[in-house]
């Protein structure tokens, strides 16, 4: 009753102030604005498609490059796999400075690091209470040193995430081979590492096993303990549970790479290192191919990790030299650029420092990435789409969302569409040779196949490059083209495709005409097909 009286009072006040020359429709509009509610509802986001990553898996993927420090008694014996019987006094890194390791990592763009706390030889870089075969039996710092503690403190102070590798295989401890006793021993050492050194971001496990030893590792018990002691840690192995091995130590993922996976298909330790290149991928075993490519029907979210060493070996050897920055950039395209994380091993030397020649390469690699990817050439483009979820007035799903960095905003098409296209007008002719695309993977990995088209000078749309999966991030490199108008076309998708980022860049250092002399080789580099290539003035460019 009071509400009606208040309404009538308000209406009388409105009518009184109207002059006789004002149309009656003014009163009606005001009346309607008072008594008729205005809808403020928004179009809901699309339904996520399973499986989905955890919050920790999302953060792991965002930190898309990490450094691996292979360091231990092998560093002083010129060995890759130690025997387990080298005198512990051999370990003596007189200039060890873990802060230098972390400084190098952070200054060259790496936000996480991993340490071999114990390798196959069984020598421990921390003073374990369960063995004397450790730093406490060395001359380094009179047996009072602790490499893990030094690195943990340096990483914590710099805001760099720390990971641990604790080798399942132990060639020193006599209980190795006794399944029950060794699993107890392993879990005791794991407990030390996970309770003494603060926050641990990553645990790296493999299935390495001694020759002729009838050992069974209780992986499920290991996983449970790790998650109990470090709930935020991601666990790596051949098949997860959180991240998986890509199946080779060259740092190369499949050109199709799903984060979807079926953990029950792969046995930890049952996947051999694949030394083959992509050109001979047809000869790769089924398990290696599965590791590289994932499974579009997999029920588990297990993204892939690509590991590779900056040097020929994993431990430091005085006779070896690092890869070039350009070589690392090629690996970057084939790992990070294929929905994976890159774990780059940079072994400290026998002084306990990262070698100057390795630092130089890391700095050059960082400068290359910055020079190529610091400026999106499409940042100020005009964008349009074949459709937008909720209509063009729904700004939350606008095509312009693909120019915002990060994966939590995205373009979404309208439901039940027969085509999914983003139109890009660069406002002027632009030269470029790299396409960068991302999906909002917290909504599931969706895209099965896509391609990029460019409008040529004759007004004809020409296909530039084809791609398959996108996932967290896809980088496609192709011969340089020059165009103003582009189309990103999604051909196939597990559900309505969602695109969170689109960038185009110019890579001035990767010369396909030198490294990839024919179309077949170009295809193997990118894992995709490019449009017709013509040779002009002895340089390779696309016919736009």
PDB file of C-alpha atoms in Angstrom, residues 272-385:
ATOM      1  CA  UNK A 272      62.025 -45.150 -23.766  1.00  0.00           C
ATOM      2  CA  UNK A 273      63.738 -41.970 -24.878  1.00  0.00           C
ATOM      3  CA  UNK A 274      62.952 -41.389 -28.563  1.00  0.00           C
ATOM      4  CA  UNK A 275      66.074 -40.175 -30.395  1.00  0.00           C
ATOM      5  CA  UNK A 276      64.224 -39.745 -33.700  1.00  0.00           C
ATOM      6  CA  UNK A 277      63.451 -36.415 -35.295  1.00  0.00           C
ATOM      7  CA  UNK A 278      60.011 -35.406 -36.522  1.00  0.00           C
ATOM      8  CA  UNK A 279      60.954 -36.293 -40.080  1.00  0.00           C
ATOM      9  CA  UNK A 280      61.050 -39.945 -39.040  1.00  0.00           C
ATOM     10  CA  UNK A 281      58.134 -39.731 -36.630  1.00  0.00           C
ATOM     11  CA  UNK A 282      56.361 -42.488 -38.551  1.00  0.00           C
ATOM     12  CA  UNK A 283      58.892 -44.945 -37.113  1.00  0.00           C
ATOM     13  CA  UNK A 284      58.386 -43.831 -33.513  1.00  0.00           C
ATOM     14  CA  UNK A 285      56.879 -46.385 -31.131  1.00  0.00           C
ATOM     15  CA  UNK A 286      53.239 -46.072 -30.158  1.00  0.00           C
ATOM     16  CA  UNK A 287      54.009 -45.040 -26.572  1.00  0.00           C
ATOM     17  CA  UNK A 288      56.364 -42.266 -27.700  1.00  0.00           C
ATOM     18  CA  UNK A 289      53.828 -40.979 -30.198  1.00  0.00           C
ATOM     19  CA  UNK A 290      51.177 -41.000 -27.466  1.00  0.00           C
ATOM     20  CA  UNK A 291      53.486 -39.024 -25.152  1.00  0.00           C
ATOM     21  CA  UNK A 292      54.152 -36.449 -27.878  1.00  0.00           C
ATOM     22  CA  UNK A 293      50.593 -36.021 -29.091  1.00  0.00           C
ATOM     23  CA  UNK A 294      48.326 -36.734 -26.129  1.00  0.00           C
ATOM     24  CA  UNK A 295      44.779 -37.953 -26.654  1.00  0.00           C
ATOM     25  CA  UNK A 296      41.751 -35.909 -27.822  1.00  0.00           C
ATOM     26  CA  UNK A 297      39.548 -38.456 -26.029  1.00  0.00           C
ATOM     27  CA  UNK A 298      41.675 -38.697 -22.877  1.00  0.00           C
ATOM     28  CA  UNK A 299      39.834 -38.433 -19.549  1.00  0.00           C
ATOM     29  CA  UNK A 300      42.773 -36.829 -17.682  1.00  0.00           C
ATOM     30  CA  UNK A 301      44.370 -33.384 -17.912  1.00  0.00           C
ATOM     31  CA  UNK A 302      48.127 -34.084 -18.070  1.00  0.00           C
ATOM     32  CA  UNK A 303      50.074 -31.447 -20.073  1.00  0.00           C
ATOM     33  CA  UNK A 304      53.487 -32.334 -21.500  1.00  0.00           C
ATOM     34  CA  UNK A 305      56.956 -31.270 -20.367  1.00  0.00           C
ATOM     35  CA  UNK A 306      59.793 -31.017 -22.891  1.00  0.00           C
ATOM     36  CA  UNK A 307      63.243 -31.512 -21.358  1.00  0.00           C
ATOM     37  CA  UNK A 308      66.539 -30.855 -23.128  1.00  0.00           C
ATOM     38  CA  UNK A 309      70.071 -29.908 -22.115  1.00  0.00           C
ATOM     39  CA  UNK A 310      71.898 -26.780 -23.241  1.00  0.00           C
ATOM     40  CA  UNK A 311      74.966 -29.020 -23.675  1.00  0.00           C
ATOM     41  CA  UNK A 312      75.363 -32.492 -25.191  1.00  0.00           C
ATOM     42  CA  UNK A 313      75.422 -34.015 -21.697  1.00  0.00           C
ATOM     43  CA  UNK A 314      73.212 -33.415 -18.679  1.00  0.00           C
ATOM     44  CA  UNK A 315      76.071 -32.896 -16.240  1.00  0.00           C
ATOM     45  CA  UNK A 316      78.863 -30.386 -16.825  1.00  0.00           C
ATOM     46  CA  UNK A 317      81.877 -31.549 -18.804  1.00  0.00           C
ATOM     47  CA  UNK A 318      84.832 -29.281 -19.529  1.00  0.00           C
ATOM     48  CA  UNK A 319      85.057 -30.527 -23.115  1.00  0.00           C
ATOM     49  CA  UNK A 320      81.448 -29.690 -24.033  1.00  0.00           C
ATOM     50  CA  UNK A 321      79.976 -26.452 -25.304  1.00  0.00           C
ATOM     51  CA  UNK A 322      76.430 -25.052 -25.212  1.00  0.00           C
ATOM     52  CA  UNK A 323      73.912 -24.911 -28.021  1.00  0.00           C
ATOM     53  CA  UNK A 324      73.456 -21.576 -29.762  1.00  0.00           C
ATOM     54  CA  UNK A 325      70.670 -19.147 -28.877  1.00  0.00           C
ATOM     55  CA  UNK A 326      69.131 -19.740 -32.314  1.00  0.00           C
ATOM     56  CA  UNK A 327      69.082 -23.470 -31.642  1.00  0.00           C
ATOM     57  CA  UNK A 328      67.276 -22.807 -28.344  1.00  0.00           C
ATOM     58  CA  UNK A 329      64.797 -20.575 -30.178  1.00  0.00           C
ATOM     59  CA  UNK A 330      63.983 -23.430 -32.569  1.00  0.00           C
ATOM     60  CA  UNK A 331      63.421 -25.710 -29.572  1.00  0.00           C
ATOM     61  CA  UNK A 332      61.204 -23.013 -28.027  1.00  0.00           C
ATOM     62  CA  UNK A 333      58.937 -23.042 -31.080  1.00  0.00           C
ATOM     63  CA  UNK A 334      58.682 -26.837 -30.877  1.00  0.00           C
ATOM     64  CA  UNK A 335      57.957 -27.012 -27.145  1.00  0.00           C
ATOM     65  CA  UNK A 336      56.418 -23.866 -25.664  1.00  0.00           C
ATOM     66  CA  UNK A 337      54.977 -23.148 -29.103  1.00  0.00           C
ATOM     67  CA  UNK A 338      53.220 -26.523 -29.057  1.00  0.00           C
ATOM     68  CA  UNK A 339      51.288 -26.320 -25.799  1.00  0.00           C
ATOM     69  CA  UNK A 340      54.156 -27.592 -23.600  1.00  0.00           C
ATOM     70  CA  UNK A 341      56.534 -26.359 -20.944  1.00  0.00           C
ATOM     71  CA  UNK A 342      60.263 -26.251 -21.679  1.00  0.00           C
ATOM     72  CA  UNK A 343      62.644 -27.552 -18.999  1.00  0.00           C
ATOM     73  CA  UNK A 344      66.123 -26.479 -20.103  1.00  0.00           C
ATOM     74  CA  UNK A 345      69.044 -28.100 -18.316  1.00  0.00           C
ATOM     75  CA  UNK A 346      71.969 -25.777 -17.537  1.00  0.00           C
ATOM     76  CA  UNK A 347      74.497 -27.717 -15.430  1.00  0.00           C
ATOM     77  CA  UNK A 348      76.671 -25.814 -12.913  1.00  0.00           C
ATOM     78  CA  UNK A 349      80.397 -26.442 -13.319  1.00  0.00           C
ATOM     79  CA  UNK A 350      82.840 -27.987 -10.841  1.00  0.00           C
ATOM     80  CA  UNK A 351      83.424 -24.612  -9.199  1.00  0.00           C
ATOM     81  CA  UNK A 352      79.739 -24.499  -8.309  1.00  0.00           C
ATOM     82  CA  UNK A 353      78.820 -21.758 -10.777  1.00  0.00           C
ATOM     83  CA  UNK A 354      76.931 -21.460 -14.079  1.00  0.00           C
ATOM     84  CA  UNK A 355      79.628 -21.226 -16.747  1.00  0.00           C
ATOM     85  CA  UNK A 356      80.080 -17.868 -18.533  1.00  0.00           C
ATOM     86  CA  UNK A 357      79.523 -19.383 -21.989  1.00  0.00           C
ATOM     87  CA  UNK A 358      76.181 -20.835 -20.840  1.00  0.00           C
ATOM     88  CA  UNK A 359      75.147 -17.489 -19.347  1.00  0.00           C
ATOM     89  CA  UNK A 360      75.963 -15.744 -22.619  1.00  0.00           C
ATOM     90  CA  UNK A 361      73.732 -18.130 -24.578  1.00  0.00           C
ATOM     91  CA  UNK A 362      70.878 -17.746 -22.062  1.00  0.00           C
ATOM     92  CA  UNK A 363      71.115 -13.953 -22.321  1.00  0.00           C
ATOM     93  CA  UNK A 364      71.063 -14.099 -26.114  1.00  0.00           C
ATOM     94  CA  UNK A 365      68.103 -16.497 -26.018  1.00  0.00           C
ATOM     95  CA  UNK A 366      66.245 -14.086 -23.712  1.00  0.00           C
ATOM     96  CA  UNK A 367      67.033 -11.153 -26.009  1.00  0.00           C
ATOM     97  CA  UNK A 368      65.767 -13.074 -29.044  1.00  0.00           C
ATOM     98  CA  UNK A 369      62.471 -13.889 -27.347  1.00  0.00           C
ATOM     99  CA  UNK A 370      62.049 -10.313 -26.195  1.00  0.00           C
ATOM    100  CA  UNK A 371      62.876  -8.878 -29.624  1.00  0.00           C
ATOM    101  CA  UNK A 372      60.359 -11.135 -31.366  1.00  0.00           C
ATOM    102  CA  UNK A 373      57.472 -11.333 -28.912  1.00  0.00           C
ATOM    103  CA  UNK A 374      57.508  -8.034 -27.005  1.00  0.00           C
ATOM    104  CA  UNK A 375      55.246  -6.248 -29.509  1.00  0.00           C
ATOM    105  CA  UNK A 376      52.103  -7.722 -31.047  1.00  0.00           C
ATOM    106  CA  UNK A 377      51.811  -6.289 -34.559  1.00  0.00           C
ATOM    107  CA  UNK A 378      48.036  -6.777 -34.319  1.00  0.00           C
ATOM    108  CA  UNK A 379      47.731  -4.815 -31.042  1.00  0.00           C
ATOM    109  CA  UNK A 380      45.858  -1.883 -32.630  1.00  0.00           C
ATOM    110  CA  UNK A 381      43.988  -3.826 -35.311  1.00  0.00           C
ATOM    111  CA  UNK A 382      40.290  -3.582 -36.107  1.00  0.00           C
ATOM    112  CA  UNK A 383      38.596  -6.883 -35.265  1.00  0.00           C
ATOM    113  CA  UNK A 384      35.353  -8.521 -36.243  1.00  0.00           C
ATOM    114  CA  UNK A 385      33.954 -12.017 -35.962  1.00  0.00           C
TER     115      UNK A 385
END
